[in-house]
Amino acid sequence: MRILVMGGTWFLGRHVAEGALARGWSVTTFNRGRSGRDVDGVETVHGDRGDRDDLHRLARQGPWDTVIDTSSSDFPPCDVLRAATALRPVARRWVHLSTVSVYRDWPHRALTDDAPLLESAATADGTYGYTGEDGSPTVYGFQKAGGERAVAEAFGTAAVFLRPGVILGPGEYVGRLPWWLTRARRGGRMLAPAPGARRIQPVDVRDVAAFALDRAADETRGGYNLAHPEGITFADFLAACLQVTGGAGRPEWVEPDVLAAHGVAQWTELPLWRTHAGVWSVDSGRAVAAGLRCRPVADSVRDTWAWLAADGRPVTHPRWAEHGITPEKEAKILASLG
């Protein structure tokens, strides 16, 4: 099996490349060489997927059985289309990492794999789309929907679309789980979003990588939601963070209207917290039937802390700074509660 990984140096792309090598596959990675280091054992081609000459140079290294694209988030649909078109003559299949944000009704309504998508053209540039007043839909969602359209136009039924919600695990660069872990380690009274019984559905990066590799090797097609089928309650999630870090934190469960009154931003200041009805109501039944296996979320918590404690260094990314309430703001809110 010979595959091309678009990306391949950090988080999901790195796990995909390492997992493919572990299966005995031949792996080529294509990236700009700016973030992370190349995985030992892969054939590396450095270049920019937005550059036509770089893509033609890459295509000369083919053919490949499958392209697994883990890095389209940084590129507009027109660049995804350019890459898919250039590589179509030398690739049999394309496995595309997308997002639940491509769905028109996310996060307001429960999702199935057949829910309607946002409208976006394959030729759209980086300016296309808008973000709604309540934070949905998003420019990001429109851009990713256009990227899916681009791949579909180039590869037709030879395309597979994987739509995860939140991906956690060792190597995370966004900062959601690392923030909760470091906050748990600090201890003291912790602001926690009620109700603690609310279930969340993050998936582990290693399970997403394994599912992507399985799809690279078979003949399945279409889209798959990747969300943890059992999930974990927020209370158990925070308990796992406290347990693995040895922190002495004491969660103070605060109702959403109180958090809103204090201007606490959903999704970022308290990572993974969002009150929309559909945000954690994602049906992953099709993926589970196709072989998705999700380890317990508590295992992702444990292994991410082990990675951080061993001086794990995520790739520098601007989204890291978006996550987590400041100690000063948290203390002010907690003080107001008595």
Coordinates of C-alpha atoms in Angstrom, one line a residue:
M1 CA 0.0 0.0 0.0
R2 CA 1.4 3.4 -1.0
I3 CA -0.2 6.5 0.4
L4 CA 0.4 10.3 0.3
V5 CA -0.3 12.3 3.5
M6 CA -1.0 15.9 2.9
G7 CA 0.5 17.3 6.1
G8 CA 2.0 14.6 8.2
T9 CA 4.2 16.4 10.8
W10 CA 1.9 17.2 13.7
F11 CA -1.1 15.9 15.6
L12 CA -3.5 14.0 13.3
G13 CA -1.2 14.0 10.3
R14 CA 1.7 12.7 12.3
H15 CA -0.4 9.9 13.8
V16 CA -1.6 9.0 10.3
A17 CA 1.9 8.8 9.0
E18 CA 3.2 6.8 11.9
G19 CA 0.2 4.5 11.8
A20 CA 0.7 3.8 8.1
L21 CA 4.4 3.0 8.6
A22 CA 3.4 0.6 11.4
R23 CA 1.2 -1.2 8.9
G24 CA 4.1 -1.7 6.6
W25 CA 2.9 0.9 4.1
S26 CA 5.0 3.2 2.0
V27 CA 4.3 6.8 3.0
T28 CA 5.0 10.1 1.3
T29 CA 4.3 13.3 3.1
F30 CA 3.8 16.7 1.6
N31 CA 4.0 19.9 3.6
R32 CA 5.7 23.3 3.8
G33 CA 8.3 22.2 6.3
R34 CA 7.3 24.9 8.7
S35 CA 5.6 23.1 11.6
G36 CA 6.9 20.0 13.3
R37 CA 9.5 17.6 12.0
D38 CA 9.1 15.0 9.4
V39 CA 8.4 11.4 10.6
D40 CA 11.3 9.1 10.3
G41 CA 10.8 6.6 7.6
V42 CA 8.6 8.6 5.3
E43 CA 9.5 10.1 1.9
T44 CA 9.2 13.8 2.3
V45 CA 8.3 16.4 -0.3
H46 CA 8.3 20.0 0.8
G47 CA 6.1 22.5 -1.0
D48 CA 3.0 24.6 -0.9
R49 CA -0.3 23.1 -2.0
G50 CA -1.3 26.5 -3.2
D51 CA 1.5 26.5 -5.7
R52 CA 0.8 24.9 -9.0
D53 CA 4.5 24.1 -9.7
D54 CA 4.9 22.5 -6.3
L55 CA 1.9 20.3 -6.9
H56 CA 3.1 19.2 -10.3
R57 CA 6.5 18.3 -8.8
L58 CA 4.7 16.3 -6.1
A59 CA 2.6 14.5 -8.7
R60 CA 5.8 13.2 -10.3
Q61 CA 6.5 11.2 -7.2
G62 CA 3.3 9.2 -7.6
P63 CA 1.4 7.1 -8.1
W64 CA -0.4 6.4 -4.8
D65 CA -3.2 4.2 -3.8
T66 CA -4.7 6.8 -1.6
V67 CA -4.2 10.5 -0.6
I68 CA -5.1 11.3 3.1
D69 CA -5.6 15.0 3.5
T70 CA -5.1 16.1 7.1
S71 CA -4.1 19.7 6.3
S72 CA -6.8 21.4 4.3
S73 CA -7.9 23.6 7.2
D74 CA -5.3 26.2 6.3
F75 CA -6.3 26.5 2.7
P76 CA -9.4 27.8 0.8
P77 CA -11.5 25.5 -1.4
C78 CA -9.8 26.7 -4.6
D79 CA -6.5 25.5 -3.3
V80 CA -8.0 22.2 -2.3
L81 CA -9.5 21.9 -5.8
R82 CA -6.1 22.7 -7.3
A83 CA -4.4 20.0 -5.3
A84 CA -7.1 17.3 -5.9
T85 CA -7.1 18.0 -9.6
A86 CA -3.3 17.8 -9.9
L87 CA -3.2 14.6 -8.0
R88 CA -6.2 12.8 -9.5
P89 CA -4.2 11.2 -12.3
V90 CA -1.7 9.6 -9.8
A91 CA -4.1 8.7 -6.9
R92 CA -6.9 6.1 -6.8
R93 CA -8.7 7.4 -3.7
W94 CA -8.8 10.5 -1.5
V95 CA -9.6 10.4 2.2
H96 CA -10.5 14.0 3.3
L97 CA -10.4 15.2 7.0
S98 CA -13.3 17.6 7.3
T99 CA -15.4 18.7 10.3
V100 CA -19.0 18.7 11.6
S101 CA -18.9 22.4 11.0
V102 CA -19.8 21.7 7.4
Y103 CA -23.3 20.8 8.4
R104 CA -25.9 23.5 7.9
D105 CA -27.7 22.8 11.3
W106 CA -24.7 22.3 13.5
P107 CA -24.6 23.0 16.4
H108 CA -28.3 23.7 16.8
R109 CA -29.7 20.3 15.9
A110 CA -28.8 16.6 16.3
L111 CA -26.8 15.4 13.3
T112 CA -26.8 12.3 11.2
D113 CA -24.3 11.5 8.4
D114 CA -27.0 12.6 5.9
A115 CA -27.8 16.0 7.3
P116 CA -27.6 18.9 4.8
L117 CA -24.3 20.7 4.3
L118 CA -23.6 24.4 4.0
E119 CA -23.5 25.7 0.4
S120 CA -20.0 26.5 -0.8
A121 CA -18.4 26.4 -4.2
A122 CA -15.3 24.4 -5.0
T123 CA -13.7 27.5 -6.5
A124 CA -14.4 29.7 -3.5
D125 CA -11.4 31.7 -2.2
G126 CA -10.5 32.4 1.5
T127 CA -13.0 35.3 1.8
Y128 CA -16.1 33.1 1.2
G129 CA -18.6 32.6 4.0
Y130 CA -19.7 34.4 7.1
T131 CA -20.0 33.8 10.8
G132 CA -23.5 34.1 12.3
E133 CA -24.4 36.3 15.3
D134 CA -24.5 33.4 17.6
G135 CA -21.3 31.9 16.3
S136 CA -22.8 29.6 13.7
P137 CA -22.5 28.9 10.9
T138 CA -18.8 29.9 10.6
V139 CA -16.5 31.0 7.9
Y140 CA -14.5 27.9 8.8
G141 CA -17.5 25.7 8.1
F142 CA -18.2 27.3 4.7
Q143 CA -14.5 26.9 3.8
K144 CA -14.5 23.3 4.8
A145 CA -17.7 22.6 2.9
G146 CA -16.2 24.1 -0.2
G147 CA -13.1 21.9 0.3
E148 CA -15.4 18.8 0.4
R149 CA -17.0 20.0 -2.8
A150 CA -13.6 20.4 -4.4
V151 CA -12.5 16.9 -3.6
A152 CA -15.9 15.5 -4.8
E153 CA -15.5 17.3 -8.1
A154 CA -12.1 15.8 -8.7
F155 CA -12.5 12.3 -7.2
G156 CA -16.2 11.6 -7.4
T157 CA -17.2 8.3 -5.7
A158 CA -13.5 7.6 -4.9
A159 CA -13.7 10.3 -2.2
V160 CA -14.3 9.7 1.5
F161 CA -15.1 12.5 4.0
L162 CA -14.4 12.2 7.7
R163 CA -16.2 14.7 9.8
P164 CA -15.0 14.8 13.4
G165 CA -16.2 17.2 16.1
V166 CA -13.5 17.6 18.7
I167 CA -10.3 15.6 18.5
L168 CA -8.2 15.3 21.6
G169 CA -5.1 13.3 22.6
P170 CA -1.3 13.4 22.7
G171 CA 0.1 16.2 20.5
E172 CA -3.0 18.4 20.6
Y173 CA -2.2 21.9 19.3
V174 CA -5.6 23.6 19.9
G175 CA -5.2 23.6 23.7
R176 CA -8.6 22.5 24.9
L177 CA -7.6 19.4 26.9
P178 CA -4.2 20.8 27.9
W179 CA -5.9 23.8 29.4
W180 CA -8.2 21.8 31.5
L181 CA -5.3 19.6 32.6
T182 CA -3.1 22.5 33.7
R183 CA -6.1 24.1 35.4
A184 CA -6.8 20.9 37.3
R185 CA -3.2 20.7 38.3
R186 CA -3.3 24.2 39.7
G187 CA -6.1 23.2 42.1
G188 CA -8.4 25.4 44.2
R189 CA -11.9 26.3 43.3
M190 CA -12.5 25.6 39.6
L191 CA -15.3 27.2 37.5
A192 CA -17.2 24.3 35.9
P193 CA -20.2 24.6 33.5
A194 CA -23.4 23.0 34.8
P195 CA -24.9 20.5 34.4
G196 CA -22.1 18.1 35.2
A197 CA -24.2 15.3 33.8
R198 CA -24.0 16.8 30.2
R199 CA -22.3 14.3 28.0
I200 CA -19.5 15.4 25.5
Q201 CA -18.3 13.3 22.5
P202 CA -14.6 14.1 21.8
V203 CA -12.6 11.4 19.9
D204 CA -9.0 10.5 20.4
V205 CA -6.6 11.5 17.6
R206 CA -5.2 7.9 17.4
D207 CA -8.7 6.5 16.8
V208 CA -9.4 9.0 14.0
A209 CA -6.0 8.2 12.4
A210 CA -6.8 4.4 12.5
F211 CA -10.2 5.0 11.0
A212 CA -8.7 7.1 8.2
L213 CA -6.1 4.4 7.4
D214 CA -8.8 1.8 7.3
R215 CA -10.8 3.9 4.8
A216 CA -7.6 4.4 2.7
A217 CA -7.4 0.6 2.4
D218 CA -11.0 -0.3 1.5
E219 CA -13.6 0.8 -1.0
T220 CA -16.0 2.7 1.2
R221 CA -17.2 6.1 0.0
G222 CA -19.2 9.0 1.3
G223 CA -19.2 10.8 4.6
Y224 CA -18.7 9.6 8.2
N225 CA -19.3 11.5 11.4
L226 CA -16.5 10.9 13.9
A227 CA -17.9 11.4 17.4
H228 CA -17.4 9.2 20.5
P229 CA -20.5 7.0 20.6
E230 CA -20.6 6.8 24.4
G231 CA -18.8 10.0 25.3
I232 CA -18.3 11.1 28.9
T233 CA -20.1 13.4 31.3
F234 CA -18.4 16.8 32.0
A235 CA -18.2 15.8 35.6
D236 CA -16.4 12.6 34.8
F237 CA -14.2 14.5 32.4
L238 CA -13.1 16.9 35.0
A239 CA -12.7 14.1 37.6
A240 CA -10.3 12.4 35.1
C241 CA -8.3 15.6 34.7
L242 CA -8.0 16.0 38.5
Q243 CA -7.1 12.3 39.0
V244 CA -4.3 12.2 36.4
T245 CA -2.7 15.5 37.4
G246 CA -2.9 14.9 41.1
G247 CA -4.6 18.3 41.4
A248 CA -6.7 19.3 44.4
G249 CA -9.2 21.3 42.4
R250 CA -12.8 21.6 43.5
P251 CA -15.3 22.1 40.6
E252 CA -17.9 24.8 41.3
W253 CA -20.8 23.9 39.0
V254 CA -22.3 27.2 37.6
E255 CA -25.4 27.4 35.5
P256 CA -25.1 28.6 31.9
D257 CA -27.2 31.8 32.5
V258 CA -24.8 32.8 35.3
L259 CA -21.8 32.2 33.2
A260 CA -23.4 34.2 30.3
A261 CA -24.1 37.1 32.7
H262 CA -20.4 37.2 33.5
G263 CA -19.5 37.2 29.8
V264 CA -17.9 33.8 29.8
A265 CA -17.3 32.8 26.2
Q266 CA -18.6 29.3 25.2
W267 CA -16.2 26.9 23.5
T268 CA -13.1 28.9 24.3
E269 CA -13.0 30.4 27.8
L270 CA -14.3 27.1 29.2
P271 CA -13.2 24.7 26.5
L272 CA -15.7 22.0 25.3
W273 CA -18.6 23.9 26.9
R274 CA -21.3 24.9 24.6
T275 CA -25.1 25.0 25.2
H276 CA -26.5 24.5 21.7
A277 CA -28.7 21.5 21.5
G278 CA -26.8 19.7 18.8
V279 CA -23.2 20.3 19.6
W280 CA -22.8 17.0 21.4
S281 CA -25.7 15.1 19.6
V282 CA -23.7 13.7 16.7
D283 CA -24.7 10.3 15.4
S284 CA -21.6 8.3 14.5
G285 CA -23.4 5.0 13.8
R286 CA -22.2 4.7 10.2
A287 CA -18.6 5.1 11.3
V288 CA -19.0 2.6 14.1
A289 CA -20.6 0.1 11.7
A290 CA -17.6 0.6 9.4
G291 CA -15.1 -0.1 12.2
L292 CA -14.6 3.1 14.3
R293 CA -13.4 2.1 17.7
C294 CA -13.1 4.8 20.4
R295 CA -11.1 4.3 23.5
P296 CA -12.5 5.8 26.7
V297 CA -12.2 9.5 26.9
A298 CA -10.5 9.1 30.3
D299 CA -7.6 7.3 28.4
S300 CA -7.2 10.3 26.2
V301 CA -7.0 12.5 29.3
R302 CA -4.4 10.2 30.9
D303 CA -2.2 9.9 27.8
T304 CA -2.3 13.6 27.0
W305 CA -1.2 14.4 30.6
A306 CA 1.6 11.9 30.2
W307 CA 2.7 13.5 27.0
L308 CA 2.6 17.0 28.5
A309 CA 4.4 15.8 31.7
A310 CA 7.2 14.3 29.5
D311 CA 7.8 17.8 28.1
G312 CA 5.4 17.4 25.2
R313 CA 5.6 20.5 23.0
P314 CA 2.7 21.1 20.7
V315 CA 3.3 22.9 17.5
T316 CA 2.8 26.7 18.0
H317 CA -0.6 27.6 16.8
P318 CA -2.7 30.8 17.3
R319 CA -5.8 28.8 18.5
W320 CA -3.9 27.7 21.7
A321 CA -4.1 31.3 23.0
E322 CA -7.9 31.4 22.4
H323 CA -8.6 28.7 25.0
G324 CA -9.0 29.1 28.8
I325 CA -10.5 31.7 31.1
T326 CA -7.9 33.9 32.8
P327 CA -7.2 33.3 36.5
E328 CA -8.3 36.8 37.3
K329 CA -11.7 36.5 35.5
E330 CA -12.3 33.1 37.0
A331 CA -11.5 34.3 40.5
K332 CA -13.8 37.3 40.2
I333 CA -16.7 35.1 39.1
L334 CA -16.1 32.6 41.9
A335 CA -15.9 35.4 44.5
S336 CA -19.3 36.7 43.3
L337 CA -20.8 33.3 44.0
G338 CA -19.8 33.4 47.6

